[in-house]
Amino acid sequence: MPQYAYFKGEIVPIEQAKVSVMTHALNYGTGAFEGIRAYWNDKEKRLLVFRMPEHYDRMHKSCSILKIKIPHTTEELCDITCELLTKEGYTEDTYIRPLAYKASEGIGVKLHGLEDGFCIFAVPFGRYIEKEEGARVAVSSWRRIDDNAAPARAKVTGIYINSALSKTEVVERGFDEAIVLNHDGHVSEGSAENIFLVRKGKLVTPSPADNILEGITRATVMQIAEDDLGIETVERRIDRSELYIADEVFFCGTGVQVAAVIEVDGRPVGNGKIGPVTEKIRDLYFDVVKGKVAKYKSWCTPV
Ligand code: PMP
């Protein structure tokens, strides 16, 4: 449990960071949030926050779609986050959750004419999908929210009912994670992570027009794969049956990091073991986020 939260403009004991049952965002899902990771660096004896400005920039964009005003610039938010982490004094990997929300108390579904609230809290956080050896996944019967129904590229609290439905459906059927298709039947992403296929030595991933969240890990993977491993990424539509014949499949996201998929809908991916491309990207990704790669050190904000 965290001891503190940033709430109503200051760092307060977590018990004081409370909202009413009448809060608009609790009733209508009118919030926008981020998920940011900080990695404990044992050599430097401090936390390194991964791509924090990019997360806060995305949060400002999500909030702009929801007509929420965050009372801070990205730079200020980074400083507040470091202050909060310092106060918590964590010495292990940590997950940071900033949340902006419609804070007015009352009935009425809308976005305009409401007060905004903002908070940040941080919790210790290890792996998200436990399986080191690779995840067994299934295609969910729930389709990914279409951008014409709700903004898929914004991290909006209410939209996460879509993720929760697909995740619980497949976990209750005995799988580790869900793959979600678009309304037209093409692959969009996992329940809360982006997806990559490996085909003939190239990475293939759905494009931003496929109702994906434009993931920061996705962008990181594309950059390090190209620049450091010489592996090109093709952004294009992916058929369901392509999942069954891909050489390799993996998920990526702040929470999941880089996680191999070894089975889709009861069919082994490749030889049913973590593939060589996934392994290379995963290993490099972990070095990058932990601040071990000099060229990407600027992505890691020291606390
Ligand atoms: N898609 C969804 C629906 C997500 O919730 C996340 C996690 N934020 C991602 C993709 C991956 O995004 P990122 O790499 O920026 O964490």
Coordinates of N, CA and C in Angstrom, one line a residue, residues 17-241:
A17 N -6.8 11.0 0.5 CA -7.1 11.2 -0.9 C -8.4 10.4 -1.3
K18 N -9.5 11.0 -1.0 CA -10.8 10.3 -1.1 C -11.8 11.2 -1.9
V19 N -12.7 10.5 -2.6 CA -13.7 11.2 -3.3 C -15.1 10.7 -2.9
S20 N -16.1 11.5 -3.2 CA -17.5 11.2 -2.9 C -18.0 10.1 -3.8
V21 N -19.0 9.4 -3.4 CA -19.7 8.4 -4.3 C -20.5 9.2 -5.4
M22 N -20.7 10.5 -5.2 CA -21.4 11.2 -6.3 C -20.4 11.7 -7.4
T23 N -19.1 11.5 -7.2 CA -18.2 12.0 -8.2 C -18.5 11.5 -9.6
H24 N -18.5 12.5 -10.5 CA -19.0 12.3 -11.9 C -18.2 11.1 -12.5
A25 N -16.9 11.1 -12.4 CA -16.1 10.1 -13.0 C -16.4 8.6 -12.5
L26 N -16.7 8.6 -11.2 CA -17.1 7.2 -10.6 C -18.4 6.7 -11.2
N27 N -19.3 7.7 -11.5 CA -20.6 7.3 -12.1 C -20.6 7.1 -13.6
Y28 N -19.8 7.9 -14.3 CA -19.8 7.8 -15.7 C -18.5 7.5 -16.5
G29 N -17.5 7.2 -15.7 CA -16.2 6.8 -16.4 C -15.5 7.9 -17.1
T30 N -15.7 9.1 -16.6 CA -15.2 10.3 -17.2 C -13.8 10.7 -16.6
G31 N -12.9 9.8 -16.8 CA -11.5 10.1 -16.3 C -10.5 9.7 -17.4
A32 N -9.3 10.2 -17.2 CA -8.2 9.7 -18.1 C -7.0 9.5 -17.2
F33 N -6.2 8.4 -17.6 CA -5.2 8.0 -16.7 C -3.9 7.6 -17.4
E34 N -2.9 7.3 -16.7 CA -1.6 6.8 -17.3 C -1.1 5.7 -16.4
G35 N -0.3 4.9 -17.0 CA 0.4 3.8 -16.2 C 1.9 4.0 -16.6
I36 N 2.7 4.3 -15.6 CA 4.1 4.6 -15.8 C 4.9 3.7 -14.9
R37 N 6.1 3.2 -15.4 CA 6.9 2.4 -14.6 C 8.2 3.1 -14.2
A38 N 8.6 2.8 -12.9 CA 9.9 3.2 -12.5 C 10.6 2.0 -12.1
Y39 N 11.9 1.9 -12.5 CA 12.7 0.7 -12.2 C 13.7 1.0 -11.2
W40 N 13.9 0.1 -10.2 CA 14.9 0.3 -9.2 C 16.3 -0.1 -9.8
N41 N 17.2 0.9 -9.7 CA 18.6 0.6 -10.2 C 19.5 0.4 -9.0
D42 N 19.9 -0.8 -8.8 CA 20.6 -1.2 -7.6 C 22.0 -0.5 -7.6
K43 N 22.6 -0.3 -8.7 CA 23.9 0.3 -8.8 C 23.9 1.7 -8.4
E44 N 22.9 2.4 -9.0 CA 22.7 3.9 -8.7 C 21.9 4.1 -7.4
K45 N 21.4 3.1 -6.9 CA 20.5 3.2 -5.6 C 19.4 4.2 -5.8
R46 N 18.8 4.2 -6.9 CA 17.6 5.1 -7.1 C 16.7 4.6 -8.2
L47 N 15.5 5.1 -8.2 CA 14.5 4.7 -9.2 C 14.8 5.5 -10.5
L48 N 14.5 4.8 -11.6 CA 14.6 5.5 -12.9 C 13.2 5.3 -13.5
V49 N 12.6 6.5 -13.8 CA 11.2 6.5 -14.4 C 11.3 6.4 -15.9
F50 N 10.6 5.4 -16.5 CA 10.8 5.2 -18.0 C 9.8 6.1 -18.8
R51 N 10.4 6.9 -19.7 CA 9.7 7.7 -20.6 C 8.5 8.5 -20.0
M52 N 8.8 9.1 -18.9 CA 7.8 9.8 -18.1 C 7.2 11.0 -18.9
P53 N 8.0 11.9 -19.6 CA 7.4 13.0 -20.3 C 6.4 12.5 -21.4
E54 N 6.8 11.4 -22.0 CA 5.9 10.8 -23.1 C 4.6 10.4 -22.5
H55 N 4.6 9.8 -21.3 CA 3.3 9.4 -20.7 C 2.5 10.6 -20.3
Y56 N 3.1 11.7 -19.8 CA 2.4 12.9 -19.4 C 1.9 13.6 -20.7
D57 N 2.7 13.6 -21.7 CA 2.2 14.2 -23.0 C 0.9 13.5 -23.5
R58 N 1.0 12.2 -23.4 CA -0.2 11.4 -23.9 C -1.4 11.7 -23.0
M59 N -1.1 11.8 -21.7 CA -2.2 12.1 -20.7 C -2.9 13.5 -21.0
H60 N -2.0 14.5 -21.4 CA -2.6 15.8 -21.8 C -3.5 15.6 -23.0
K61 N -3.1 14.8 -23.9 CA -3.9 14.6 -25.1 C -5.2 13.8 -24.8
S62 N -5.1 12.8 -23.9 CA -6.4 12.1 -23.5 C -7.3 13.1 -22.8
C63 N -6.7 14.0 -22.0 CA -7.6 14.9 -21.2 C -8.2 16.0 -22.2
S64 N -7.4 16.3 -23.2 CA -8.0 17.3 -24.1 C -9.2 16.7 -24.8
I65 N -9.2 15.4 -25.2 CA -10.3 14.8 -25.8 C -11.5 14.8 -24.8
L66 N -11.3 14.6 -23.5 CA -12.3 14.6 -22.5 C -12.7 16.0 -22.0
K67 N -12.0 17.0 -22.5 CA -12.2 18.4 -22.0 C -11.9 18.5 -20.5
I68 N -10.8 17.8 -20.1 CA -10.3 17.9 -18.7 C -9.1 18.8 -18.8
K69 N -9.0 19.7 -17.8 CA -7.7 20.5 -17.7 C -6.9 20.0 -16.6
I70 N -5.7 19.6 -16.9 CA -4.7 19.2 -15.9 C -4.0 20.6 -15.5
P71 N -3.9 20.9 -14.2 CA -3.4 22.2 -13.8 C -1.8 22.2 -13.8
H72 N -1.2 21.4 -14.6 CA 0.3 21.3 -14.6 C 0.8 21.0 -16.0
T73 N 2.0 21.5 -16.3 CA 2.6 21.1 -17.5 C 3.3 19.7 -17.4
T74 N 3.7 19.2 -18.5 CA 4.4 17.9 -18.4 C 5.6 17.9 -17.5
E75 N 6.3 19.0 -17.6 CA 7.5 19.2 -16.8 C 7.2 19.2 -15.3
E76 N 6.2 19.9 -15.0 CA 5.7 20.0 -13.5 C 5.3 18.6 -13.1
L77 N 4.6 17.9 -13.9 CA 4.0 16.6 -13.5 C 5.2 15.6 -13.2
C78 N 6.3 15.8 -14.0 CA 7.4 14.9 -13.8 C 8.1 15.2 -12.5
D79 N 8.1 16.5 -12.1 CA 8.7 16.9 -10.9 C 7.9 16.5 -9.7
I80 N 6.6 16.6 -9.8 CA 5.6 16.2 -8.7 C 5.8 14.6 -8.5
T81 N 5.9 13.9 -9.6 CA 6.0 12.5 -9.5 C 7.3 12.1 -8.8
C82 N 8.4 12.7 -9.1 CA 9.7 12.4 -8.5 C 9.6 12.8 -7.0
E83 N 8.9 13.9 -6.7 CA 8.7 14.2 -5.3 C 7.9 13.2 -4.5
L84 N 6.9 12.7 -5.1 CA 6.0 11.7 -4.5 C 6.8 10.4 -4.3
L85 N 7.6 10.0 -5.3 CA 8.4 8.7 -5.2 C 9.5 8.9 -4.1
T86 N 10.0 10.1 -4.0 CA 11.0 10.3 -3.0 C 10.4 10.1 -1.6
K87 N 9.2 10.7 -1.5 CA 8.5 10.7 -0.2 C 8.2 9.2 0.2
E88 N 7.7 8.4 -0.8 CA 7.4 7.0 -0.6 C 8.7 6.2 -0.2
G89 N 9.8 6.6 -0.9 CA 11.0 5.9 -0.6 C 11.1 4.5 -1.0
Y90 N 10.4 4.2 -2.1 CA 10.4 2.8 -2.6 C 11.8 2.4 -3.1
T91 N 12.2 1.2 -2.9 CA 13.5 0.7 -3.4 C 13.3 -0.6 -4.2
E92 N 12.1 -0.6 -4.9 CA 11.8 -1.7 -5.8 C 11.0 -1.2 -7.0
D93 N 10.8 -2.0 -8.0 CA 10.1 -1.5 -9.2 C 8.7 -1.1 -8.8
T94 N 8.3 0.0 -9.4 CA 7.1 0.8 -9.0 C 6.2 1.1 -10.2
Y95 N 5.0 1.2 -10.0 CA 4.0 1.6 -11.0 C 3.3 2.9 -10.6
I96 N 3.3 3.9 -11.4 CA 2.8 5.2 -11.1 C 1.5 5.4 -11.8
R97 N 0.5 5.8 -11.1 CA -0.8 6.0 -11.7 C -1.3 7.4 -11.5
P98 N -1.1 8.3 -12.5 CA -1.8 9.6 -12.5 C -3.2 9.4 -13.1
L99 N -4.1 10.1 -12.5 CA -5.6 10.0 -12.8 C -6.2 11.4 -12.8
A100 N -6.7 11.8 -14.0 CA -7.5 13.1 -14.1 C -8.9 12.7 -14.3
Y101 N -9.8 13.5 -13.7 CA -11.2 13.1 -13.7 C -12.2 14.2 -13.5
K102 N -13.4 14.0 -14.0 CA -14.5 14.9 -13.8 C -14.9 14.8 -12.3
A103 N -14.7 15.8 -11.5 CA -14.8 15.7 -10.1 C -16.1 16.3 -9.5
S104 N -16.9 16.9 -10.4 CA -18.2 17.5 -9.9 C -19.0 16.4 -9.3
E105 N -19.8 16.7 -8.3 CA -20.7 15.8 -7.7 C -22.2 16.1 -8.1
G106 N -22.8 15.1 -8.8 CA -24.1 15.4 -9.3 C -24.5 14.5 -10.5
I107 N -25.7 14.6 -10.8 CA -26.2 13.7 -11.9 C -26.2 14.5 -13.2
G108 N -25.9 13.8 -14.3 CA -25.9 14.5 -15.6 C -24.7 14.1 -16.5
V109 N -25.0 13.3 -17.6 CA -23.9 12.8 -18.4 C -23.5 13.9 -19.4
K110 N -22.3 14.3 -19.3 CA -21.8 15.4 -20.2 C -20.3 15.5 -19.9
L111 N -19.6 16.3 -20.7 CA -18.2 16.6 -20.4 C -18.1 18.1 -20.1
H112 N -19.0 19.0 -20.5 CA -18.8 20.4 -20.3 C -19.3 20.9 -19.0
G113 N -18.8 22.0 -18.5 CA -19.3 22.7 -17.3 C -19.1 21.9 -16.0
L114 N -18.0 21.1 -16.0 CA -17.8 20.3 -14.8 C -16.4 20.6 -14.2
E115 N -16.2 20.4 -12.9 CA -14.9 20.6 -12.3 C -14.0 19.4 -12.6
D116 N -12.7 19.7 -12.6 CA -11.7 18.6 -12.9 C -11.0 18.3 -11.6
G117 N -10.6 17.1 -11.5 CA -9.7 16.6 -10.4 C -8.5 15.9 -10.9
F118 N -7.5 15.9 -10.1 CA -6.2 15.2 -10.5 C -5.5 14.6 -9.3
C119 N -5.0 13.4 -9.5 CA -4.3 12.8 -8.4 C -3.2 11.9 -9.0
I120 N -2.2 11.5 -8.2 CA -1.2 10.6 -8.6 C -0.9 9.7 -7.4
F121 N -0.8 8.4 -7.6 CA -0.3 7.5 -6.5 C 0.6 6.5 -7.2
A122 N 1.4 5.8 -6.4 CA 2.4 4.9 -6.9 C 2.5 3.7 -6.0
V123 N 2.5 2.5 -6.6 CA 2.6 1.2 -5.8 C 3.7 0.4 -6.3
P124 N 4.3 -0.4 -5.4 CA 5.3 -1.4 -5.9 C 4.7 -2.4 -6.9
F125 N 5.4 -2.8 -7.9 CA 4.8 -3.6 -9.0 C 5.8 -4.4 -9.7
G126 N 5.6 -5.7 -9.7 CA 6.5 -6.6 -10.4 C 6.0 -7.0 -11.8
R127 N 5.9 -8.2 -12.1 CA 5.4 -8.7 -13.4 C 3.9 -8.6 -13.5
Y128 N 3.4 -8.5 -14.7 CA 2.0 -8.3 -15.0 C 1.4 -9.6 -15.5
I129 N 2.0 -10.3 -16.4 CA 1.7 -11.6 -16.8 C 2.8 -12.5 -16.2
E130 N 2.4 -13.4 -15.3 CA 3.4 -14.1 -14.5 C 4.2 -15.0 -15.3
K131 N 3.7 -15.6 -16.4 CA 4.3 -16.7 -17.1 C 5.6 -16.3 -17.8
E132 N 6.8 -16.5 -17.2 CA 8.1 -16.3 -17.9 C 8.2 -17.1 -19.2
E133 N 7.6 -18.3 -19.2 CA 7.8 -19.2 -20.4 C 6.9 -18.8 -21.5
G134 N 6.0 -17.8 -21.3 CA 5.1 -17.4 -22.4 C 3.7 -17.6 -22.1
A135 N 2.8 -16.7 -22.7 CA 1.4 -16.7 -22.4 C 0.6 -17.6 -23.4
R136 N -0.4 -18.2 -22.8 CA -1.4 -18.9 -23.7 C -2.6 -18.0 -23.8
V137 N -2.9 -17.6 -25.0 CA -4.0 -16.6 -25.1 C -5.1 -17.0 -26.0
A138 N -6.2 -16.3 -26.0 CA -7.4 -16.6 -26.8 C -7.9 -15.3 -27.4
V139 N -8.6 -15.4 -28.5 CA -9.3 -14.3 -29.1 C -10.6 -14.1 -28.3
S140 N -10.8 -12.9 -27.8 CA -12.0 -12.6 -27.1 C -13.2 -12.5 -28.0
S141 N -14.4 -12.8 -27.5 CA -15.6 -12.6 -28.4 C -16.0 -11.1 -28.3
W142 N -15.4 -10.3 -27.3 CA -15.7 -8.9 -27.3 C -14.8 -8.2 -28.3
R143 N -15.4 -7.2 -29.0 CA -14.6 -6.5 -30.0 C -14.1 -5.2 -29.4
R144 N -13.0 -4.8 -29.9 CA -12.3 -3.5 -29.4 C -13.2 -2.3 -29.7
I145 N -13.3 -1.4 -28.7 CA -14.1 -0.2 -28.8 C -13.7 0.5 -30.1
D146 N -14.7 0.9 -30.9 CA -14.4 1.6 -32.2 C -14.3 3.1 -31.9
D147 N -13.3 3.7 -32.6 CA -13.0 5.1 -32.3 C -14.2 6.0 -32.6
N148 N -15.2 5.6 -33.3 CA -16.4 6.4 -33.5 C -17.4 6.2 -32.4
A149 N -17.1 5.2 -31.5 CA -18.0 5.1 -30.3 C -17.4 5.8 -29.1
A150 N -16.1 5.6 -29.0 CA -15.3 6.2 -27.9 C -13.8 6.3 -28.3
P151 N -13.1 7.3 -27.9 CA -11.8 7.5 -28.4 C -10.8 6.4 -28.0
A152 N -10.5 5.5 -28.9 CA -9.7 4.3 -28.6 C -8.3 4.7 -28.2
R153 N -7.8 5.8 -28.8 CA -6.4 6.2 -28.6 C -6.2 7.0 -27.3
A154 N -7.3 7.3 -26.6 CA -7.1 8.0 -25.3 C -7.3 6.9 -24.2
K155 N -6.5 7.2 -23.1 CA -6.6 6.3 -22.0 C -7.7 6.7 -21.1
V156 N -8.9 6.4 -21.4 CA -10.1 6.9 -20.7 C -10.6 5.8 -19.8
T157 N -10.9 6.1 -18.5 CA -11.2 5.1 -17.5 C -12.4 4.3 -18.0
G158 N -13.5 4.9 -18.4 CA -14.7 4.2 -18.8 C -14.5 3.2 -19.9
I159 N -13.5 3.5 -20.8 CA -13.3 2.6 -21.9 C -12.7 1.3 -21.5
Y160 N -12.1 1.2 -20.2 CA -11.5 0.0 -19.8 C -12.5 -1.1 -19.4
I161 N -13.8 -0.8 -19.5 CA -14.8 -1.9 -19.3 C -14.6 -2.9 -20.5
N162 N -14.1 -2.3 -21.6 CA -13.9 -3.1 -22.8 C -12.7 -4.1 -22.6
S163 N -11.7 -3.6 -21.9 CA -10.5 -4.5 -21.6 C -10.9 -5.5 -20.5
A164 N -11.7 -5.0 -19.5 CA -12.0 -5.9 -18.4 C -12.9 -7.1 -18.9
L165 N -13.9 -6.8 -19.8 CA -14.7 -7.8 -20.3 C -13.9 -8.9 -21.1
S166 N -13.0 -8.4 -21.9 CA -12.3 -9.4 -22.7 C -11.3 -10.2 -21.8
K167 N -10.6 -9.5 -20.9 CA -9.7 -10.2 -20.0 C -10.4 -11.3 -19.2
T168 N -11.5 -10.9 -18.5 CA -12.1 -11.9 -17.6 C -12.7 -13.0 -18.4
E169 N -13.3 -12.7 -19.6 CA -13.8 -13.8 -20.4 C -12.8 -14.9 -20.7
V170 N -11.6 -14.5 -21.1 CA -10.6 -15.6 -21.5 C -9.9 -16.2 -20.2
V171 N -9.7 -15.4 -19.2 CA -9.1 -15.9 -18.0 C -10.0 -17.0 -17.4
E172 N -11.3 -16.7 -17.4 CA -12.3 -17.7 -16.8 C -12.4 -18.9 -17.7
R173 N -11.9 -18.8 -18.9 CA -11.9 -20.0 -19.8 C -10.5 -20.7 -19.7
G174 N -9.6 -20.2 -18.8 CA -8.3 -20.9 -18.5 C -7.1 -20.3 -19.3
F175 N -7.3 -19.2 -19.9 CA -6.2 -18.6 -20.7 C -5.5 -17.4 -19.9
D176 N -4.3 -17.0 -20.3 CA -3.6 -16.0 -19.6 C -4.0 -14.6 -20.0
E177 N -4.3 -14.4 -21.3 CA -4.6 -13.0 -21.8 C -5.5 -13.1 -23.0
A178 N -6.1 -12.0 -23.4 CA -7.0 -11.9 -24.5 C -6.4 -11.1 -25.7
I179 N -6.7 -11.6 -26.9 CA -6.5 -10.7 -28.1 C -7.8 -10.2 -28.5
V180 N -7.9 -8.9 -28.8 CA -9.2 -8.3 -29.2 C -9.2 -7.9 -30.6
L181 N -10.3 -8.2 -31.3 CA -10.4 -7.9 -32.7 C -11.2 -6.6 -32.9
N182 N -11.0 -5.9 -34.0 CA -11.8 -4.8 -34.4 C -13.2 -5.3 -34.9
H183 N -14.1 -4.3 -35.1 CA -15.4 -4.6 -35.6 C -15.3 -5.3 -37.0
D184 N -14.3 -5.0 -37.8 CA -14.2 -5.6 -39.1 C -13.4 -7.0 -39.0
G185 N -13.2 -7.4 -37.8 CA -12.6 -8.8 -37.6 C -11.0 -8.8 -37.6
H186 N -10.4 -7.6 -37.8 CA -8.9 -7.6 -37.8 C -8.4 -7.4 -36.4
V187 N -7.1 -7.8 -36.2 CA -6.5 -7.8 -34.9 C -6.3 -6.3 -34.5
S188 N -6.7 -6.0 -33.2 CA -6.4 -4.7 -32.7 C -5.3 -4.8 -31.7
E189 N -5.5 -5.4 -30.5 CA -4.4 -5.5 -29.5 C -4.8 -6.5 -28.5
G190 N -4.0 -6.5 -27.4 CA -4.4 -7.4 -26.2 C -5.4 -6.6 -25.4
S191 N -5.7 -7.1 -24.2 CA -6.7 -6.5 -23.4 C -6.2 -5.1 -22.8
A192 N -4.9 -5.1 -22.6 CA -4.3 -3.8 -22.1 C -2.8 -3.7 -22.6
E193 N -2.6 -4.2 -23.8 CA -1.2 -4.1 -24.4 C -1.3 -4.2 -25.9
N194 N -0.2 -3.7 -26.5 CA -0.2 -3.8 -28.0 C 0.4 -5.2 -28.4
I195 N 0.2 -5.5 -29.6 CA 0.6 -6.8 -30.1 C 1.5 -6.7 -31.3
F196 N 2.5 -7.6 -31.4 CA 3.4 -7.7 -32.5 C 3.4 -9.2 -33.0
L197 N 3.5 -9.3 -34.3 CA 3.8 -10.7 -34.9 C 5.2 -10.6 -35.5
V198 N 5.9 -11.7 -35.6 CA 7.1 -11.8 -36.3 C 6.8 -12.7 -37.5
R199 N 7.0 -12.1 -38.7 CA 6.8 -12.9 -39.9 C 8.0 -12.6 -40.9
K200 N 8.7 -13.7 -41.2 CA 9.8 -13.7 -42.1 C 10.9 -12.6 -41.6
G201 N 11.1 -12.6 -40.3 CA 12.2 -11.8 -39.8 C 11.8 -10.3 -39.6
K202 N 10.5 -10.0 -40.0 CA 10.1 -8.6 -39.8 C 9.0 -8.6 -38.7
L203 N 8.9 -7.4 -38.0 CA 7.8 -7.2 -37.1 C 6.6 -6.7 -37.8
V204 N 5.4 -7.2 -37.5 CA 4.2 -6.7 -38.0 C 3.3 -6.3 -36.9
T205 N 2.7 -5.2 -36.9 CA 1.8 -4.7 -35.9 C 0.6 -3.9 -36.4
P206 N -0.6 -3.9 -35.8 CA -1.7 -3.1 -36.3 C -1.3 -1.6 -36.3
S207 N -1.9 -0.9 -37.2 CA -1.6 0.6 -37.3 C -2.4 1.4 -36.4
P208 N -2.1 2.7 -36.1 CA -2.9 3.5 -35.2 C -4.4 3.6 -35.7
A209 N -4.7 3.3 -36.9 CA -6.1 3.4 -37.4 C -6.9 2.1 -37.0
D210 N -6.2 1.2 -36.3 CA -6.9 -0.1 -35.9 C -7.4 0.0 -34.5
N211 N -7.8 1.2 -34.0 CA -8.4 1.3 -32.7 C -7.4 0.9 -31.6
I212 N -6.1 1.0 -31.8 CA -5.2 0.7 -30.8 C -5.0 1.9 -29.9
L213 N -4.5 1.6 -28.7 CA -3.9 2.7 -27.9 C -2.5 2.8 -28.5
E214 N -2.1 4.1 -28.7 CA -0.8 4.3 -29.3 C 0.3 4.2 -28.3
G215 N 0.7 3.0 -28.1 CA 1.5 2.6 -26.9 C 2.9 3.2 -27.0
I216 N 3.4 3.6 -25.8 CA 4.8 4.1 -25.7 C 5.8 2.9 -25.7
T217 N 5.4 1.8 -25.2 CA 6.2 0.6 -25.3 C 6.3 0.1 -26.8
R218 N 5.2 0.2 -27.5 CA 5.1 -0.1 -28.9 C 6.1 0.7 -29.7
A219 N 6.1 2.1 -29.4 CA 7.0 3.0 -30.1 C 8.5 2.6 -29.7
T220 N 8.7 2.3 -28.4 CA 10.0 1.9 -28.0 C 10.5 0.7 -28.7
V221 N 9.7 -0.3 -28.7 CA 10.0 -1.6 -29.4 C 10.4 -1.4 -30.9
M222 N 9.6 -0.6 -31.5 CA 9.8 -0.3 -33.0 C 11.2 0.4 -33.2
Q223 N 11.5 1.3 -32.3 CA 12.7 2.1 -32.4 C 14.0 1.2 -32.1
I224 N 13.9 0.4 -31.0 CA 15.1 -0.3 -30.6 C 15.3 -1.5 -31.6
A225 N 14.1 -2.1 -32.1 CA 14.2 -3.2 -33.0 C 14.9 -2.7 -34.3
E226 N 14.5 -1.5 -34.8 CA 15.1 -1.0 -36.0 C 16.6 -0.5 -35.8
D227 N 16.8 0.3 -34.8 CA 18.1 0.9 -34.7 C 19.2 0.0 -34.1
D228 N 18.8 -0.9 -33.3 CA 19.8 -1.7 -32.6 C 19.9 -3.1 -33.0
L229 N 18.7 -3.6 -33.5 CA 18.7 -5.0 -34.0 C 18.5 -5.2 -35.5
G230 N 18.3 -4.0 -36.2 CA 18.1 -4.1 -37.6 C 16.9 -4.8 -38.1
I231 N 15.9 -4.8 -37.2 CA 14.6 -5.4 -37.5 C 13.5 -4.4 -37.9
E232 N 13.0 -4.4 -39.1 CA 12.0 -3.5 -39.5 C 10.6 -3.8 -39.0
T233 N 9.8 -2.8 -38.8 CA 8.4 -3.0 -38.4 C 7.5 -2.6 -39.6
V234 N 6.5 -3.4 -39.9 CA 5.4 -3.1 -40.8 C 4.2 -2.8 -40.1
E235 N 3.6 -1.6 -40.2 CA 2.3 -1.4 -39.6 C 1.2 -1.6 -40.6
R236 N 0.3 -2.6 -40.4 CA -0.7 -2.9 -41.3 C -1.8 -3.7 -40.7
R237 N -2.9 -4.0 -41.4 CA -4.0 -4.8 -40.9 C -3.5 -6.3 -40.8
I238 N -4.0 -6.9 -39.7 CA -3.6 -8.3 -39.5 C -4.9 -9.1 -39.3
D239 N -4.9 -10.2 -40.1 CA -6.1 -11.1 -40.1 C -6.0 -12.0 -38.8
R240 N -7.1 -12.5 -38.4 CA -7.1 -13.5 -37.2 C -6.3 -14.7 -37.5
S241 N -6.4 -15.3 -38.7 CA -5.7 -16.5 -39.0 C -4.2 -16.3 -39.1

